[in-house]
XYZ file of C-alpha atoms in Angstrom:
688
model
C -12.703 -30.687 9.774
C -15.491 -32.058 7.519
C -17.602 -34.037 9.722
C -20.096 -36.194 7.741
C -22.956 -38.094 9.424
C -23.766 -40.574 6.661
C -21.918 -43.708 6.493
C -21.751 -44.355 2.966
C -20.385 -40.778 2.362
C -17.738 -41.121 4.993
C -16.614 -44.239 3.282
C -16.453 -42.374 -0.236
C -14.610 -39.719 1.185
C -12.091 -41.941 2.874
C -11.721 -43.845 -0.361
C -11.249 -40.832 -2.194
C -8.590 -39.408 0.173
C -6.549 -42.651 -0.417
C -6.829 -42.657 -4.062
C -6.140 -38.919 -4.404
C -3.038 -39.351 -2.073
C -1.789 -41.650 -4.489
C -2.219 -39.266 -7.365
C -0.536 -36.537 -5.606
C 2.499 -38.416 -4.919
C 2.597 -39.522 -8.677
C 2.393 -35.987 -9.941
C 5.209 -34.755 -7.319
C 7.460 -37.934 -8.132
C 6.682 -37.181 -12.190
C 6.137 -40.814 -12.557
C 4.568 -42.190 -15.891
C 1.691 -43.301 -13.821
C 0.533 -39.574 -13.692
C -0.331 -39.424 -17.452
C -2.614 -42.598 -17.192
C -4.378 -40.981 -14.161
C -4.798 -37.741 -15.973
C -6.377 -39.538 -19.041
C -8.800 -41.629 -17.064
C -9.891 -38.343 -15.255
C -10.160 -36.470 -18.535
C -12.293 -38.976 -20.155
C -14.817 -38.828 -16.949
C -14.778 -34.752 -16.951
C -15.592 -34.933 -20.622
C -18.480 -37.073 -20.031
C -19.474 -34.819 -16.954
C -19.204 -31.627 -18.863
C -20.990 -32.961 -22.088
C -24.066 -33.844 -19.803
C -24.199 -30.243 -18.112
C -26.539 -27.710 -19.643
C -23.665 -25.393 -20.565
C -22.420 -28.116 -23.049
C -21.889 -27.111 -26.667
C -22.786 -29.712 -29.572
C -19.272 -30.115 -30.137
C -18.478 -31.143 -26.861
C -21.452 -33.565 -26.569
C -20.093 -34.812 -30.007
C -16.645 -35.328 -28.423
C -18.323 -37.382 -25.750
C -19.741 -39.999 -28.079
C -16.106 -40.223 -29.870
C -13.969 -40.445 -26.666
C -12.616 -43.902 -26.115
C -12.689 -45.299 -22.605
C -9.277 -46.536 -22.783
C -6.058 -45.113 -24.391
C -5.969 -46.086 -28.165
C -3.535 -48.967 -28.994
C -0.028 -47.668 -30.073
C -0.575 -44.262 -28.449
C 0.918 -43.040 -25.254
C -1.407 -41.546 -22.561
C 0.333 -38.170 -22.940
C -0.476 -38.168 -26.649
C -3.775 -39.344 -26.082
C -4.520 -36.438 -23.939
C -3.110 -34.041 -26.330
C -5.247 -35.372 -29.335
C -8.485 -35.583 -27.190
C -7.934 -31.708 -25.921
C -7.150 -30.410 -29.266
C -10.687 -31.727 -30.493
C -12.468 -30.169 -27.763
C -13.948 -26.548 -27.976
C -12.580 -23.766 -25.739
C -14.898 -22.417 -23.020
C -14.980 -18.633 -22.722
C -15.211 -16.733 -19.431
C -18.158 -14.594 -21.214
C -19.960 -17.639 -21.635
C -19.646 -19.019 -18.349
C -20.284 -15.606 -16.861
C -23.594 -15.149 -18.671
C -24.863 -18.907 -17.739
C -22.925 -19.795 -14.429
C -25.487 -22.297 -13.315
C -25.532 -24.016 -16.367
C -22.101 -25.599 -15.659
C -23.205 -27.315 -12.733
C -23.912 -31.191 -13.167
C -25.871 -31.615 -9.957
C -28.836 -29.897 -8.396
C -27.661 -27.052 -6.179
C -28.895 -28.696 -3.268
C -26.481 -31.539 -3.598
C -23.584 -29.180 -2.823
C -22.445 -28.390 0.682
C -21.338 -24.778 0.228
C -22.387 -21.849 -2.147
C -19.793 -19.412 -3.209
C -19.396 -16.984 -5.996
C -16.507 -15.125 -7.940
C -16.011 -11.548 -7.239
C -17.815 -10.433 -10.348
C -15.123 -7.416 -10.548
C -14.558 -8.085 -14.561
C -18.267 -9.131 -15.041
C -21.041 -10.753 -13.483
C -20.210 -12.864 -10.553
C -19.925 -16.672 -11.299
C -21.594 -19.452 -9.265
C -18.793 -21.638 -7.535
C -20.549 -23.944 -5.170
C -18.444 -26.602 -3.371
C -19.277 -30.326 -3.094
C -17.825 -32.670 -0.688
C -15.180 -34.289 -3.311
C -14.357 -30.562 -4.469
C -13.532 -29.755 -0.910
C -11.438 -32.806 -0.103
C -9.356 -32.676 -3.158
C -8.628 -29.160 -2.960
C -7.743 -29.231 0.801
C -5.444 -32.211 0.207
C -3.851 -30.438 -2.711
C -2.776 -27.451 -0.560
C -2.258 -29.384 2.408
C 0.276 -31.721 0.891
C 2.510 -28.606 -0.359
C 1.980 -26.374 2.805
C 2.775 -29.455 5.191
C 6.265 -29.041 4.021
C 6.813 -25.848 5.998
C 3.573 -25.646 8.379
C 3.623 -27.903 11.653
C 1.101 -28.608 14.279
C 2.358 -25.685 16.895
C 2.196 -23.062 14.318
C -0.621 -20.439 14.670
C -2.289 -18.801 11.705
C -4.216 -15.466 11.408
C -6.541 -15.856 8.445
C -7.430 -12.280 7.269
C -9.731 -12.550 4.072
C -12.642 -10.085 3.773
C -15.262 -11.838 1.451
C -18.085 -13.561 2.364
C -18.988 -14.981 -1.101
C -15.549 -16.109 -1.949
C -14.293 -19.512 -0.891
C -10.798 -18.853 -0.018
C -11.144 -18.191 3.658
C -13.137 -21.208 4.415
C -10.898 -23.327 2.069
C -7.621 -22.093 4.164
C -9.076 -22.852 7.300
C -9.773 -26.477 6.216
C -6.327 -26.922 4.954
C -4.852 -25.911 8.242
C -7.295 -28.055 10.195
C -5.950 -31.032 7.710
C -2.478 -30.024 9.112
C -3.389 -29.814 12.754
C -2.551 -25.845 12.763
C -4.704 -23.735 14.913
C -6.036 -20.857 13.115
C -8.199 -17.581 13.709
C -10.354 -16.543 10.781
C -11.012 -12.677 11.362
C -12.698 -10.102 9.649
C -12.025 -6.276 9.414
C -15.051 -3.996 9.156
C -14.789 -2.452 5.874
C -16.534 0.734 7.036
C -14.432 1.731 10.086
C -11.202 -0.218 9.073
C -10.551 -0.649 12.778
C -7.739 -3.413 13.160
C -7.323 -2.866 17.120
C -8.950 -5.887 18.027
C -7.492 -8.119 15.356
C -3.958 -6.692 16.617
C -4.853 -7.513 20.088
C -5.727 -11.142 19.006
C -2.479 -11.714 17.115
C -0.739 -10.945 20.261
C -2.919 -12.916 22.501
C -2.512 -16.229 20.376
C 1.090 -15.376 19.310
C 0.262 -15.929 15.613
C 3.505 -16.669 13.577
C 1.702 -17.339 10.323
C -0.445 -14.532 8.221
C -2.836 -16.014 5.619
C -4.292 -13.279 3.341
C -4.174 -10.443 1.130
C -1.138 -8.163 0.737
C -3.269 -5.063 0.753
C -5.076 -6.008 4.152
C -1.498 -6.764 5.778
C -0.551 -3.204 4.518
C -3.666 -1.578 5.780
C -2.862 -3.371 9.319
C 0.588 -2.236 9.320
C -0.540 1.234 8.535
C -3.251 0.911 11.352
C -0.515 -0.037 13.946
C 2.128 2.700 13.156
C -0.986 5.417 13.305
C -2.075 3.997 16.599
C 1.522 3.636 18.230
C 1.103 -0.087 18.433
C 3.647 -2.640 17.628
C 3.564 -3.878 13.943
C 2.898 -7.675 14.224
C 5.815 -10.051 13.370
C 5.414 -13.031 11.700
C 7.382 -16.234 10.713
C 5.681 -16.532 7.257
C 3.290 -14.691 5.156
C 0.992 -16.693 2.942
C -0.214 -14.389 0.484
C -3.081 -14.834 -1.923
C -5.660 -13.057 -4.182
C -3.604 -10.185 -5.450
C -0.641 -9.820 -7.774
C 2.401 -9.913 -5.628
C 5.788 -9.422 -7.206
C 9.332 -9.912 -5.884
C 9.597 -5.916 -4.884
C 6.364 -6.062 -2.746
C 7.380 -9.339 -1.236
C 10.686 -8.014 -0.086
C 8.845 -4.941 1.226
C 6.444 -7.140 3.143
C 9.202 -9.154 4.685
C 11.071 -6.109 5.701
C 7.808 -4.700 7.540
C 7.061 -8.193 9.183
C 10.451 -9.955 9.670
C 9.069 -12.877 7.910
C 9.440 -14.972 4.914
C 6.986 -13.973 2.419
C 5.301 -16.609 -0.039
C 2.759 -16.491 -2.672
C 0.667 -19.284 -1.150
C -1.568 -20.354 -4.097
C -3.221 -19.328 -7.512
C -6.558 -19.974 -8.779
C -10.008 -18.692 -8.879
C -13.413 -19.144 -7.492
C -14.567 -20.769 -10.819
C -11.378 -23.339 -11.139
C -10.504 -23.768 -7.590
C -6.803 -23.863 -6.738
C -4.674 -24.523 -9.629
C -1.089 -23.962 -8.287
C 0.219 -24.196 -4.520
C 3.668 -22.788 -3.142
C 6.397 -25.002 -1.906
C 8.747 -24.357 0.759
C 10.885 -22.386 -1.685
C 8.010 -20.047 -2.770
C 7.619 -21.555 -6.172
C 4.203 -22.255 -7.363
C 3.715 -25.716 -8.498
C 0.627 -26.563 -11.161
C -1.439 -29.309 -9.424
C -1.276 -31.444 -12.455
C -3.179 -34.294 -10.593
C -6.329 -32.299 -10.649
C -5.658 -30.036 -13.685
C -4.516 -30.134 -17.367
C -2.991 -27.037 -18.205
C -2.434 -25.263 -21.627
C -0.818 -22.141 -23.070
C -2.342 -19.801 -25.483
C -0.985 -17.153 -27.542
C -0.909 -15.705 -31.251
C 0.505 -18.853 -32.341
C -2.329 -21.194 -30.881
C -3.034 -23.161 -27.851
C -0.805 -26.118 -26.690
C -0.559 -28.497 -23.694
C 2.452 -27.651 -21.299
C 4.969 -30.194 -22.159
C 7.603 -29.375 -19.382
C 9.589 -26.741 -21.266
C 9.426 -23.103 -20.754
C 6.452 -21.196 -22.231
C 4.533 -18.004 -21.755
C 0.773 -16.804 -22.443
C -2.863 -17.075 -21.611
C -3.444 -20.183 -19.029
C -6.146 -22.455 -20.460
C -7.288 -25.233 -17.781
C -9.297 -28.176 -17.704
C -10.476 -29.446 -14.429
C -10.029 -33.118 -13.625
C -11.430 -33.201 -9.998
C -14.714 -31.164 -10.173
C -17.202 -33.912 -11.634
C -20.009 -31.756 -10.110
C -18.976 -28.425 -12.067
C -16.570 -29.682 -14.624
C -14.892 -27.095 -16.886
C -13.088 -27.987 -20.293
C -10.590 -26.030 -21.612
C -11.556 -22.892 -19.790
C -9.967 -19.481 -20.706
C -8.819 -17.987 -17.522
C -7.733 -14.714 -19.076
C -4.673 -14.771 -16.784
C -1.220 -14.434 -18.278
C 1.458 -16.969 -16.783
C 5.057 -18.207 -17.533
C 6.098 -21.514 -17.151
C 9.746 -21.731 -16.080
C 10.492 -25.284 -17.608
C 12.869 -25.859 -14.569
C 12.682 -28.577 -11.755
C 12.248 -26.881 -8.704
C 14.966 -27.626 -5.934
C 12.135 -28.578 -3.507
C 12.046 -31.928 -5.374
C 8.527 -31.803 -6.768
C 8.115 -32.656 -10.480
C 4.853 -30.445 -10.854
C 5.653 -27.734 -13.162
C 6.584 -24.205 -11.747
C 4.330 -21.352 -12.773
C 4.891 -17.714 -12.339
C 1.604 -15.532 -12.616
C 1.909 -12.356 -14.735
C -1.498 -10.985 -14.021
C -4.638 -10.609 -15.962
C -4.898 -9.364 -19.568
C -6.435 -6.305 -18.430
C -4.076 -5.587 -15.715
C -1.975 -3.242 -17.601
C -2.545 0.336 -18.373
C -1.525 2.241 -21.311
C -0.216 6.020 -21.505
C 0.320 6.360 -25.261
C 2.820 3.852 -26.227
C 3.885 3.062 -22.599
C 2.241 -0.298 -21.025
C 2.841 -0.057 -17.149
C 2.327 -3.162 -14.819
C 2.341 -3.366 -11.281
C 6.004 -4.566 -11.078
C 7.324 -1.767 -12.885
C 5.854 0.668 -10.338
C 6.952 -1.559 -7.425
C 10.466 -1.803 -8.620
C 10.861 1.833 -8.534
C 9.066 2.242 -5.197
C 10.874 -0.690 -3.098
C 14.241 -1.088 -5.242
C 16.430 -3.872 -4.055
C 19.587 -1.689 -3.857
C 18.196 0.473 -1.136
C 18.808 -0.820 2.441
C 16.134 -0.729 5.055
C 16.628 2.140 7.260
C 17.925 4.571 4.658
C 15.207 7.465 5.284
C 11.346 6.847 5.232
C 10.148 3.899 3.266
C 7.035 3.938 1.170
C 4.062 1.880 2.919
C 1.588 1.793 0.103
C 0.813 3.631 -3.187
C -2.029 4.286 -5.401
C -1.786 5.842 -8.858
C -4.410 8.236 -10.112
C -4.707 9.092 -13.596
C -6.454 12.037 -15.263
C -5.882 13.113 -18.824
C -2.224 13.761 -19.063
C -1.663 14.169 -15.275
C -0.472 11.125 -12.939
C -0.280 11.465 -9.315
C 1.134 8.841 -7.001
C -0.373 8.694 -3.699
C 1.866 7.157 -0.892
C 1.895 6.576 2.801
C 5.082 6.183 4.586
C 6.458 4.565 7.805
C 7.791 7.987 9.035
C 7.586 11.775 8.198
C 9.295 12.387 4.878
C 11.402 15.348 4.080
C 10.896 17.551 1.193
C 14.395 16.197 -0.330
C 13.388 12.615 0.027
C 10.053 13.313 -1.638
C 11.857 14.858 -4.488
C 14.214 12.131 -5.020
C 11.318 9.569 -5.150
C 9.238 11.770 -7.481
C 12.296 11.967 -9.821
C 12.843 8.272 -9.711
C 9.096 7.561 -10.647
C 8.896 10.481 -13.029
C 11.148 8.541 -15.471
C 8.439 5.969 -15.935
C 5.792 8.488 -17.003
C 8.092 10.860 -18.912
C 5.169 11.670 -21.556
C 2.725 12.676 -18.776
C 2.770 15.382 -15.953
C 3.503 13.643 -12.894
C 3.495 14.370 -9.256
C 3.956 12.679 -5.898
C 1.872 13.144 -2.807
C 2.358 11.788 0.608
C -0.817 11.248 2.540
C -1.779 10.060 6.003
C -3.933 7.187 4.456
C -4.835 6.007 1.152
C -8.092 5.880 -0.359
C -10.465 3.006 0.613
C -10.393 1.345 -2.674
C -6.540 0.627 -2.261
C -7.640 -2.209 0.211
C -10.002 -3.915 -2.291
C -7.020 -5.483 -4.358
C -8.430 -9.122 -3.881
C -11.845 -8.051 -5.099
C -11.180 -5.566 -7.829
C -7.759 -6.240 -9.130
C -4.576 -4.426 -9.037
C -5.495 -2.088 -11.894
C -8.414 -0.698 -10.319
C -7.376 -0.886 -6.575
C -3.945 0.699 -7.061
C -4.478 2.626 -10.470
C -7.571 4.820 -10.414
C -8.242 6.060 -14.083
C -10.693 9.019 -13.748
C -11.070 9.128 -17.280
C -12.355 5.413 -17.452
C -15.930 5.699 -16.039
C -17.136 2.419 -17.864
C -14.775 0.678 -15.211
C -16.615 1.787 -12.241
C -19.928 0.806 -13.222
C -18.686 -2.888 -13.449
C -17.955 -3.057 -9.816
C -20.211 -4.835 -7.500
C -22.656 -2.598 -5.314
C -20.739 -2.523 -2.229
C -17.411 -1.835 -3.818
C -19.244 1.075 -5.637
C -19.635 2.554 -2.147
C -15.891 2.250 -1.515
C -15.267 3.914 -4.776
C -17.341 7.026 -3.823
C -15.570 7.463 -0.601
C -12.228 7.104 -2.628
C -13.472 10.012 -4.734
C -14.471 12.073 -1.822
C -11.240 11.350 -0.208
C -9.124 12.262 -3.464
C -11.261 15.417 -3.873
C -9.853 16.936 -0.601
C -6.293 16.282 -1.589
C -4.635 19.639 -2.776
C -3.618 19.792 -6.523
C -5.378 16.423 -6.946
C -6.912 15.972 -10.670
C -10.006 14.153 -9.535
C -13.969 13.988 -10.555
C -15.558 16.542 -8.670
C -18.880 18.168 -9.020
C -17.217 21.231 -10.309
C -15.545 19.212 -13.270
C -19.108 17.904 -14.570
C -21.249 19.886 -16.881
C -24.964 20.405 -15.910
C -26.814 17.159 -16.983
C -29.997 17.235 -19.251
C -33.206 16.834 -17.309
C -35.173 14.492 -19.447
C -34.681 10.848 -18.744
C -31.670 8.897 -20.262
C -32.395 7.019 -23.313
C -29.882 4.615 -25.184
C -27.262 3.121 -22.596
C -24.121 5.157 -22.291
C -21.953 2.049 -23.356
C -23.947 1.513 -26.629
C -23.457 5.227 -27.655
C -19.680 4.823 -28.555
C -17.663 8.045 -27.681
C -19.710 10.167 -25.195
C -20.454 13.831 -25.370
C -19.544 16.005 -22.431
C -23.262 15.893 -21.593
C -23.444 12.042 -21.706
C -20.455 11.782 -19.664
C -22.107 13.968 -17.036
C -25.099 11.923 -17.026
C -23.153 8.762 -16.752
C -20.987 10.467 -13.875
C -24.032 11.100 -11.971
C -25.470 7.713 -12.627
C -22.550 6.098 -10.849
C -22.684 8.387 -8.123
C -26.357 7.780 -7.678
C -25.950 4.033 -7.723
C -23.263 4.127 -5.300
C -25.557 6.258 -2.930
C -28.319 3.611 -3.576
C -25.949 0.851 -2.677
C -24.834 2.688 0.669
C -28.645 3.038 1.579
C -29.338 -0.659 0.727
C -26.479 -2.427 2.258
C -25.620 -0.166 5.164
C -29.539 0.040 6.151
C -30.846 2.490 8.678
C -28.889 1.030 11.556
C -25.248 1.252 10.072
C -25.834 4.365 7.841
C -24.969 6.762 10.653
C -21.691 4.963 11.294
C -20.752 5.167 7.564
C -21.858 8.994 7.657
C -19.588 9.563 10.697
C -16.405 7.837 8.846
C -17.065 10.032 5.908
C -17.257 13.078 7.925
C -14.090 12.335 9.628
C -12.264 11.882 6.444
C -13.751 15.001 5.072
C -12.864 17.263 7.920
C -9.330 15.701 8.019
C -8.537 16.559 4.547
C -10.029 19.948 4.949
C -7.883 20.580 8.078
C -4.823 19.787 5.895
C -5.961 21.753 2.833
C -7.249 24.911 4.752
C -5.457 25.220 8.123
C -7.339 28.429 8.482
C -10.664 28.038 10.496
C -12.387 30.724 8.493
C -11.658 29.369 5.449
C -12.773 26.006 6.799
C -15.915 27.492 7.681
C -16.707 29.111 4.118
C -15.664 25.871 2.224
C -18.066 23.697 4.164
C -21.070 24.263 1.979
C -18.735 24.713 -1.316
C -19.058 20.965 -2.108
C -22.786 20.889 -1.436
C -23.224 23.875 -3.528
C -21.189 22.415 -6.265
C -23.124 19.095 -6.261
C -26.619 20.915 -6.266
C -25.515 22.644 -9.330
C -24.666 19.506 -11.092
C -27.969 18.192 -10.423
C -29.710 21.249 -11.871
C -30.724 22.658 -8.600
C -31.484 26.466 -8.145
C -28.942 27.868 -5.477
C -27.774 31.079 -4.519
C -24.685 31.600 -2.355
C -23.899 34.814 -0.233
C -20.623 35.329 1.793
C -20.924 37.971 4.130
C -18.367 39.305 6.897
C -19.452 36.585 9.671
C -21.158 33.910 7.939
C -21.999 32.022 4.598
C -25.423 31.608 3.474
C -26.734 28.959 0.979
C -30.383 29.155 -0.320
C -31.582 26.222 -2.352
C -34.837 27.216 -3.807
C -35.097 24.013 -5.676
C -33.019 20.718 -5.104
C -32.298 18.783 -8.494
C -31.418 15.628 -6.175
C -35.056 15.069 -5.690
C -35.580 15.121 -9.203
C -32.846 12.521 -10.087
C -34.141 10.363 -7.261
C -37.594 9.890 -8.879
C -35.953 9.243 -12.333
C -33.803 6.572 -10.820
C -36.737 4.973 -8.961
C -38.418 4.874 -12.114
C -35.678 2.877 -14.044
C -35.424 0.288 -11.031
C -32.952 1.687 -8.658
C -33.597 0.707 -5.275
C -33.782 3.496 -2.760
C -34.439 3.165 0.951
C -34.380 6.673 2.382
C -37.469 8.873 2.577
C -35.387 11.974 1.438
C -31.909 12.735 0.050
C -31.845 15.036 3.147
C -31.439 11.989 5.726
C -28.060 11.269 4.512
C -26.827 14.989 3.250
C -28.027 16.949 6.371
C -26.445 14.538 8.889
C -22.942 14.278 6.841
C -22.734 18.153 6.986
C -23.643 18.509 10.773
C -21.312 15.506 11.489
C -18.680 17.355 9.383
C -19.060 20.657 11.068
C -18.934 19.113 14.437
C -15.622 17.623 13.589
C -14.304 20.836 12.505
C -15.797 22.758 15.412
C -17.852 25.014 13.143
C -21.499 26.132 14.010
C -23.826 25.264 11.039
C -27.527 25.541 10.939
C -30.098 24.490 8.503
C -33.733 25.068 7.651
C -35.603 22.489 5.308
C -38.552 22.699 3.247
C -40.245 20.350 0.885
C -37.773 20.469 -2.142
C -35.704 23.457 -0.418
C -33.377 24.284 2.257
C -31.353 26.918 3.542
C -27.883 26.490 5.031
C -25.953 29.040 7.470
C -22.291 28.729 8.454
C -20.795 31.171 11.108
C -17.335 32.332 9.874
C -15.047 32.756 13.325
C -13.107 35.750 13.490
C -10.433 34.127 15.750
C -9.822 30.390 16.286
C -13.384 29.324 17.983
C -16.348 29.593 15.906
C -19.092 32.315 16.482
C -22.672 31.901 17.391
C -24.256 28.486 18.913
C -22.393 26.124 21.181
C -18.627 26.729 20.607
C -18.365 22.791 19.745
C -20.826 23.196 16.762
C -22.551 19.767 17.859
C -25.707 21.165 18.984
C -27.883 20.623 15.962
C -26.168 17.476 14.585
C -28.731 14.871 15.864
C -31.719 17.271 16.046
C -31.187 18.945 12.594
C -30.892 15.441 11.061
C -33.460 13.710 12.652
C -35.725 16.298 13.994
C -39.352 17.775 12.550
C -39.505 20.524 9.732
C -40.652 22.824 12.631
C -37.944 22.024 15.158
C -35.463 22.857 12.180
C -37.018 25.983 11.353
C -36.916 27.031 15.032
C -33.341 26.480 15.371
C -32.882 28.836 12.343
C -35.097 31.426 13.760
């Protein structure tokens, strides 16, 4: 509930609610009054946009030439078409470069500050004013009110402190008198235990959030022998969710799944679902155009398909005129059986949400139609729960999780079905216990990067927000431990040059192998810097333990033999040190493996990175590296010891002959804390 102290503001909000409800009713009825309402709002929007710092000279001239009333002898609809065609387009790149320049009032006059995710460029400021909140809440609420009633209980599960969706949906549910619990999942631990308990306690029957979070919560419940939560309705948002994925989620949760809305942080909610699962353009608040190679045209009620271009009509404080969203949509041109005359739109994803394999262009729906075909009944063998595609050269690997153990014959049949799509590539299917962390980030990085990890496209990684880069780093570590996985590992990357980088890689065109090595190291290093900065000293041990558990679990799957695990413990460290140009020697003896590091190149790289402006918080790289390897050893029950010098170190792992590790505490835990945090003399004493 929006509680306002100022009498005049409350009165203005009440008047706005009354007038906007009439506009909603006109739009849903398809009355002629709608076009006159749109014209009046468009004239006001052009005036507001022309006075914003972002306004171009053509837009300012258009304001001067725009009549306040519909010209004589011209219908409001035609007047809108004529005016729009004379206005310049607003490119996404322009808005991203100067996001605050689109604001028409000082920042202090907004009530909330939000940003877009920034996954395809720099984040865009998207603050909310009172009128913005009121209009958006009513637009969504008047549609959701067709199928939600007081007495329903909703779980809102949307991770993203800077995005407005979670708060906005909470306001909508308040508007409808529906109780909600807006919860948060720890991105580091991924622990859904308390959330599942709350869902049972409050008897939530409505889920509001992303498909990827729902799948992750379901996987958690199955892994921990907890009941999979059942809902009456799923209101899904922020991710491209096609019919096959919707059916899959319905079968998992016993619910009716709806794509609840479509929009962005910049534009607000452009379309909202009805009770029949159709997304309706909110034509009382937006003018929508479709663009393709033939040009840009106003939606006229008939079928159409192309890039969506929107003009906001109810955002006077941050108006957008003819904003190119980059989203591909289809206008069905059919009247929905729900009774609303608002145009029905189908989202087809963003222009970049396609990956090309030669002449083949693959979309999300193509993959999911094969994973969850409509002709396969529930209960016929295992069911794929979730998936990720990993691309490297001519290799395509599909990682999947399942709701029960999968037989060899079942995996072979699914692999044959999927391989037909990738006939020009080497294809493999791998069933894993859990997907890499990036698979849960679809709402923030989009389908292509969250479910299609192209390891040859390193430029895509560097566009991620800093916290997501940490998730990518963890994903690469997880992939590296999966048998036969074509991934980027330290062993794949040539030794880098030692002089500082000059021209940015992106400006050099096609990169040489040496330049690629520098770029990959840069991504790895910025990722580690992000971990240091955003986790902080207090939470870094928690993150380190999480990574250690993943590494240990992967090693146990790949190397069941305890002796092999002990010998392999230092392999990754040795390889990474080699990539950074370190001076190392590894010796494998009968009962132990010794790694001598005479000079650690990571120190050199840290100094170069710091000179180039990378913010580092740890005093030494050893604070993370040593702790991680000792925690991994502890998880495996392996004895490991180390001795640290100024820029050198010595590691020893005892190789067990049978079962238990030899030497030291049989748990291998004795040095985990002391070695990571003790003094140099104490570490030396442990070795001696």
